[in-house]
Coordinates of C-alpha atoms and ligand atoms in Angstrom, one line a residue:
X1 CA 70.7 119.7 107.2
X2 CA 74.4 119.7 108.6
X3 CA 75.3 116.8 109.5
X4 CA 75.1 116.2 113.4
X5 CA 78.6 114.8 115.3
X6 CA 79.0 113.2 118.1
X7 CA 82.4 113.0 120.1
X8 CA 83.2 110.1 122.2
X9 CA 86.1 109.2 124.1
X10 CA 87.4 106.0 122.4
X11 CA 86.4 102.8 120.4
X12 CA 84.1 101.4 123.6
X13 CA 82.0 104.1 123.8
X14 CA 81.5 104.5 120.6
X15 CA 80.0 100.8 120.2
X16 CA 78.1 101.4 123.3
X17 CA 76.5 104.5 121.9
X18 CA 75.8 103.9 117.9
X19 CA 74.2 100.1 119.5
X20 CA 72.3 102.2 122.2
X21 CA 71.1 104.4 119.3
X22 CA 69.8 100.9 117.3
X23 CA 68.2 99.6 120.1
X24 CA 66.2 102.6 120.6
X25 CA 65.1 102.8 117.0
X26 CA 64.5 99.3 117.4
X27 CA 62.3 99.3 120.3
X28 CA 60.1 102.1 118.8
X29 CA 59.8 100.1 115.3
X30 CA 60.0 96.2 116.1
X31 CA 60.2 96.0 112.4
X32 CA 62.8 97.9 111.3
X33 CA 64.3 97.7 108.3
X34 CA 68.0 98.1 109.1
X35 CA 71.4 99.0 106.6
X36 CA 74.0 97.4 108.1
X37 CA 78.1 97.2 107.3
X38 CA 81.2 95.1 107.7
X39 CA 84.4 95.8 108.5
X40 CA 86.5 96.5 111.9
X41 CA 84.1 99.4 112.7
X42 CA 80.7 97.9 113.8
X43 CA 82.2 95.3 115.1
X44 CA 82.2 96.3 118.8
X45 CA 78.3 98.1 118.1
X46 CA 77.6 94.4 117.0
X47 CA 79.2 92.8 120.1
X48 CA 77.0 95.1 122.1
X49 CA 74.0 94.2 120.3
X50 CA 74.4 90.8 121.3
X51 CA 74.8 91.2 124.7
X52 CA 71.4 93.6 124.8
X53 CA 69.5 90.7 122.7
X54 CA 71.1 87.8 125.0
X55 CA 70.9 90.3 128.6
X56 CA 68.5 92.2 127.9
X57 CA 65.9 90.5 125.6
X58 CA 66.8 92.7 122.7
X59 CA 64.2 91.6 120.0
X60 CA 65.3 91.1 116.4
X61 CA 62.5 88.4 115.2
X62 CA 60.5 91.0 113.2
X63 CA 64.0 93.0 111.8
X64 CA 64.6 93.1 108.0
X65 CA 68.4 93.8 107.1
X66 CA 70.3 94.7 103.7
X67 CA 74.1 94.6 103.8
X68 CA 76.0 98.0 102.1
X69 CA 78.2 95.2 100.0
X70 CA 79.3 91.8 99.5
X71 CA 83.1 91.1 97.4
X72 CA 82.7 89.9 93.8
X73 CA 83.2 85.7 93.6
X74 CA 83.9 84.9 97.0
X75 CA 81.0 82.3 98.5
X76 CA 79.3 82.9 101.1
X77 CA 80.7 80.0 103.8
X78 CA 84.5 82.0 102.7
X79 CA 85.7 83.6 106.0
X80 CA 86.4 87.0 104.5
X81 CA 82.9 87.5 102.5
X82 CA 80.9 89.4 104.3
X83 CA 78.0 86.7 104.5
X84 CA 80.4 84.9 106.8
X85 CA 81.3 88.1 108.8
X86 CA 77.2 88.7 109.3
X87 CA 76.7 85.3 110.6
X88 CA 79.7 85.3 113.0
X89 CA 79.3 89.1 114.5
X90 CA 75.8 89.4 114.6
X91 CA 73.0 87.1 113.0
X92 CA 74.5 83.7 114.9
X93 CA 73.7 85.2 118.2
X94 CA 70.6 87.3 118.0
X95 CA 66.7 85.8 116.8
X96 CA 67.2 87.3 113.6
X97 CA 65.5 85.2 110.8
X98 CA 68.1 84.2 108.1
X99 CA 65.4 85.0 105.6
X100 CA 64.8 88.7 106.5
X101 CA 69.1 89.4 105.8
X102 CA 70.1 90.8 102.9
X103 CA 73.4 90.6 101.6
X104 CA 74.1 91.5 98.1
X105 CA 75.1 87.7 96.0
X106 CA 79.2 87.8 95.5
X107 CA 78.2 84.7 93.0
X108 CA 75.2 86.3 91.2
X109 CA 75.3 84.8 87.7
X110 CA 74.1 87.7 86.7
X111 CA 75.5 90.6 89.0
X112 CA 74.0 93.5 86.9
X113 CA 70.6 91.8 86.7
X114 CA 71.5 90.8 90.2
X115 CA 71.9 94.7 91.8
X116 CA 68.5 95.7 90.2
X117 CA 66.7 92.8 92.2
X118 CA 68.7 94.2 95.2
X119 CA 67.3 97.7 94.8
X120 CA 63.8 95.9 94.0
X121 CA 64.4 93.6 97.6
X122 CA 64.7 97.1 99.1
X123 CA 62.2 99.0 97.7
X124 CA 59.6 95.9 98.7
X125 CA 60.9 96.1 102.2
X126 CA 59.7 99.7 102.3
X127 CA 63.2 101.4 102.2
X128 CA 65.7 101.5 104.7
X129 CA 64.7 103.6 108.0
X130 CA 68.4 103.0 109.5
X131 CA 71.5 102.9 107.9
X132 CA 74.9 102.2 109.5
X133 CA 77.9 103.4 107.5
X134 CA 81.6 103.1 108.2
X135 CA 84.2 105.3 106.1
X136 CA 87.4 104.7 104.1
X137 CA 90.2 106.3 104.3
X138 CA 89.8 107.9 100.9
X139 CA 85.9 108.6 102.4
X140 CA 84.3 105.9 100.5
X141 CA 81.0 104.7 102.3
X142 CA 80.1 101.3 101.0
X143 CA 82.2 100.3 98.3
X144 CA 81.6 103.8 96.4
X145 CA 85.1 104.9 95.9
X146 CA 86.0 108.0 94.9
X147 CA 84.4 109.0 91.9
X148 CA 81.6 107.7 92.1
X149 CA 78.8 109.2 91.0
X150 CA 76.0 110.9 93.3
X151 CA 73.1 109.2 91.9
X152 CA 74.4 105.8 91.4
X153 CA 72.7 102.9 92.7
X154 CA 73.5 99.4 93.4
X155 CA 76.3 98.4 90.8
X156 CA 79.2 96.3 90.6
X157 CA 82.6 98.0 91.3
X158 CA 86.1 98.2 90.8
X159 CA 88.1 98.7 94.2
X160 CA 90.3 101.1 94.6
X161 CA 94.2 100.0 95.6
X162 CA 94.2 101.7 98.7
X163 CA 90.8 100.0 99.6
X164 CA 92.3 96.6 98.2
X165 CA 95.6 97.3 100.2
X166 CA 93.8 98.5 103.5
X167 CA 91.6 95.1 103.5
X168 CA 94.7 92.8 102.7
X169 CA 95.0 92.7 106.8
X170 CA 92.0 90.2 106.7
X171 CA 93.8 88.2 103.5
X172 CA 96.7 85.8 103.1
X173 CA 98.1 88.1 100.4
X174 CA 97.2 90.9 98.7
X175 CA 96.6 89.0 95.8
X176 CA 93.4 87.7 97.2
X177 CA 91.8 90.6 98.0
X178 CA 89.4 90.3 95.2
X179 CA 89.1 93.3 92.8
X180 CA 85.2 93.8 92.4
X181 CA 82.4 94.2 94.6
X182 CA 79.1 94.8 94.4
X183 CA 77.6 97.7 96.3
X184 CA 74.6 99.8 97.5
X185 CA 75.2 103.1 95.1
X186 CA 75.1 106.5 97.1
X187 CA 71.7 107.2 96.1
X188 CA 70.5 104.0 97.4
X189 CA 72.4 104.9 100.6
X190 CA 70.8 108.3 100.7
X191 CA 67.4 107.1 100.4
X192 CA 67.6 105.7 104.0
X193 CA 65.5 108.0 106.4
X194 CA 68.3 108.1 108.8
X195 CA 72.1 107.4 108.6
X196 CA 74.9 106.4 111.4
X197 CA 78.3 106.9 110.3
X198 CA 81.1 105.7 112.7
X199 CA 84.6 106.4 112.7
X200 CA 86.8 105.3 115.3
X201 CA 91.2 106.2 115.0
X202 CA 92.8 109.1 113.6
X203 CA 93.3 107.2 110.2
X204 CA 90.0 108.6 109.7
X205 CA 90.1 112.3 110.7
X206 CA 90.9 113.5 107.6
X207 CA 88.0 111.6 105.9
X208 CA 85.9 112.3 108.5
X209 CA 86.8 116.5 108.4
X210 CA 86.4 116.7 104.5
X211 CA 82.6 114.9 105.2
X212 CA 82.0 117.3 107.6
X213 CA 83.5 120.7 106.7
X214 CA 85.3 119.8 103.1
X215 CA 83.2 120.7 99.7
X216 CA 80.6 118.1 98.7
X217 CA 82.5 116.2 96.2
X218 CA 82.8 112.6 93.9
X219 CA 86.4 113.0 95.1
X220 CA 85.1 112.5 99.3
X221 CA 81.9 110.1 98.6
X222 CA 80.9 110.6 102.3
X223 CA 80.8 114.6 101.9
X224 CA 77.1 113.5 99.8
X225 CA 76.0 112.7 103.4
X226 CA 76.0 116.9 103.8
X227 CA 72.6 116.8 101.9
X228 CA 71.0 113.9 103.7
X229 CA 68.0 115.2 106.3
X230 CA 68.5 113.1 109.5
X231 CA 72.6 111.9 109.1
X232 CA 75.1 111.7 112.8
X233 CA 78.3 110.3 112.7
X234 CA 79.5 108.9 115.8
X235 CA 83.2 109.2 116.3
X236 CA 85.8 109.1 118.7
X237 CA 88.2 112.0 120.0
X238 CA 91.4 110.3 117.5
X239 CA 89.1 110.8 114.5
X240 CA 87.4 113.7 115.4
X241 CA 91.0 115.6 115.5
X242 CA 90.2 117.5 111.6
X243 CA 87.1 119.1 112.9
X244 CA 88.4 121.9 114.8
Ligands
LIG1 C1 81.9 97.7 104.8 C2 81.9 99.0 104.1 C3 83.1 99.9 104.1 C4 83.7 100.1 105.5 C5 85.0 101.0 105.4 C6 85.7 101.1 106.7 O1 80.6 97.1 104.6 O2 80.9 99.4 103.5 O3 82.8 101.2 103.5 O4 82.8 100.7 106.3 O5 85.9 100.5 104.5 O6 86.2 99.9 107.1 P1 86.8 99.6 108.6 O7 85.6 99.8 109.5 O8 87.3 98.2 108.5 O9 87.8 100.7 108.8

């Protein structure tokens, strides 16, 4: 199935519409089991959220979440993990209960042992029905940069130096962007019965274009998305400027 694409105007409506597009899945399966991400993307969609849980009575007290990634050694209470990022955008405000999110352990003791019990967690949960994606520059979804393989599954990674480089915004330094991560594989990802990718700025047209139109290949991780059955990106009219 192509993938389907939908053009907004700007950032705002995005949100509106990919959070629109949750609560409806939402309200037709009060137990979803949700794929969520981090990063500047889904933050407005998550603002929105809120305000339809807090407004509107939005109900989140049967929802099961699993996080794309989490950074390698940073704890959970550190400002830039993603654990910190959940709590602050999303789970904090809506009846969410803490034990149905899943983030994958920066601190695992064991992180390889560690991503098989995530893809176990998963697989108990009965699969993901919704997954929200955002995209890299360099077209990485996750933390599956490019290269990665098409049926990998949740591993520990080494991030790329434009990925490192692009996230330094959040850090002191560049020095403390860490340099692993652990990650949902693109298998995993593809397993969910139905993807949202956003993409907001034209950073991301090119990205965007090659997952669209380009070749399926390792070298665009997001062009995999081609094959899934039930895949729309949402993005707005800067990052839609590739796609003709
Ligand atoms: C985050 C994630 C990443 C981001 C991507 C875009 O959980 O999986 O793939 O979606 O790096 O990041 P932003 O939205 O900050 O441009």
């Amino acid at each position: 199935m192509p993938i389907k694409v939908i053009v907004v105007k700007d950032y705002e409506e995005l949100s509106l519409r990919a959070a629109r597009h949750i609560a409806k899945a939402l309200r037709a399966k009060p137990n979803l089991v949700l794929g969520l991400a981090t990063g500047s993307t889904p933050e407005g969609c998550y603002r929105e959220l809120v305000r339809l849980h807090q407004e509107e009575g939005l109900d989140f007290s049967q929802v099961v979440t699993f996080n794309l990634d989490e950074y390698l050694g940073l704890p959970p209470e550190h400002e830039q993990s993603y654990h910190y990022y959940m709590r602050k955008k999303l789970f904090d405000h809506i009846n969410i209960r803490p034990e149905n999110t899943h983030i994958p352990d920066g601190l695992a003791e064991d992180p390889e042992a560690y991503c098989q019990e995530y893809e176990a967690m998963i697989r108990a949960a009965g699969g993901i029905d919704l997954q929200l994606l955002g995209i890299g520059r360099n077209g990485h979804i996750g933390f599956n940069e490019p290269g990665s393989p098409f049926d990998s599954r949740t591993r520990v990674v080494k991030l790329t130096e434009t990925t490192r480089r692009d996230n330094a915004r959040f850090f002191r330094s560049l020095e403390e962007v860490p340099i692993h991560a652990v990650t949902m594989g693109l298998a995993t990802i593809m397993e969910a019965r139905e993807i949202l990718l956003l993409a907001s700025g034209a950073s991301k047209a090119e990205a965007v274009a090659r997952a669209v139109k380009g070749p399926k290949t390792t070298e665009l991780p997001a062009s995999i998305l081609q094959d899934h059955a039930n895949c729309t990106f949402i993005v707005d009219e800067a990052a839609a400027e590739g796609l003709g």
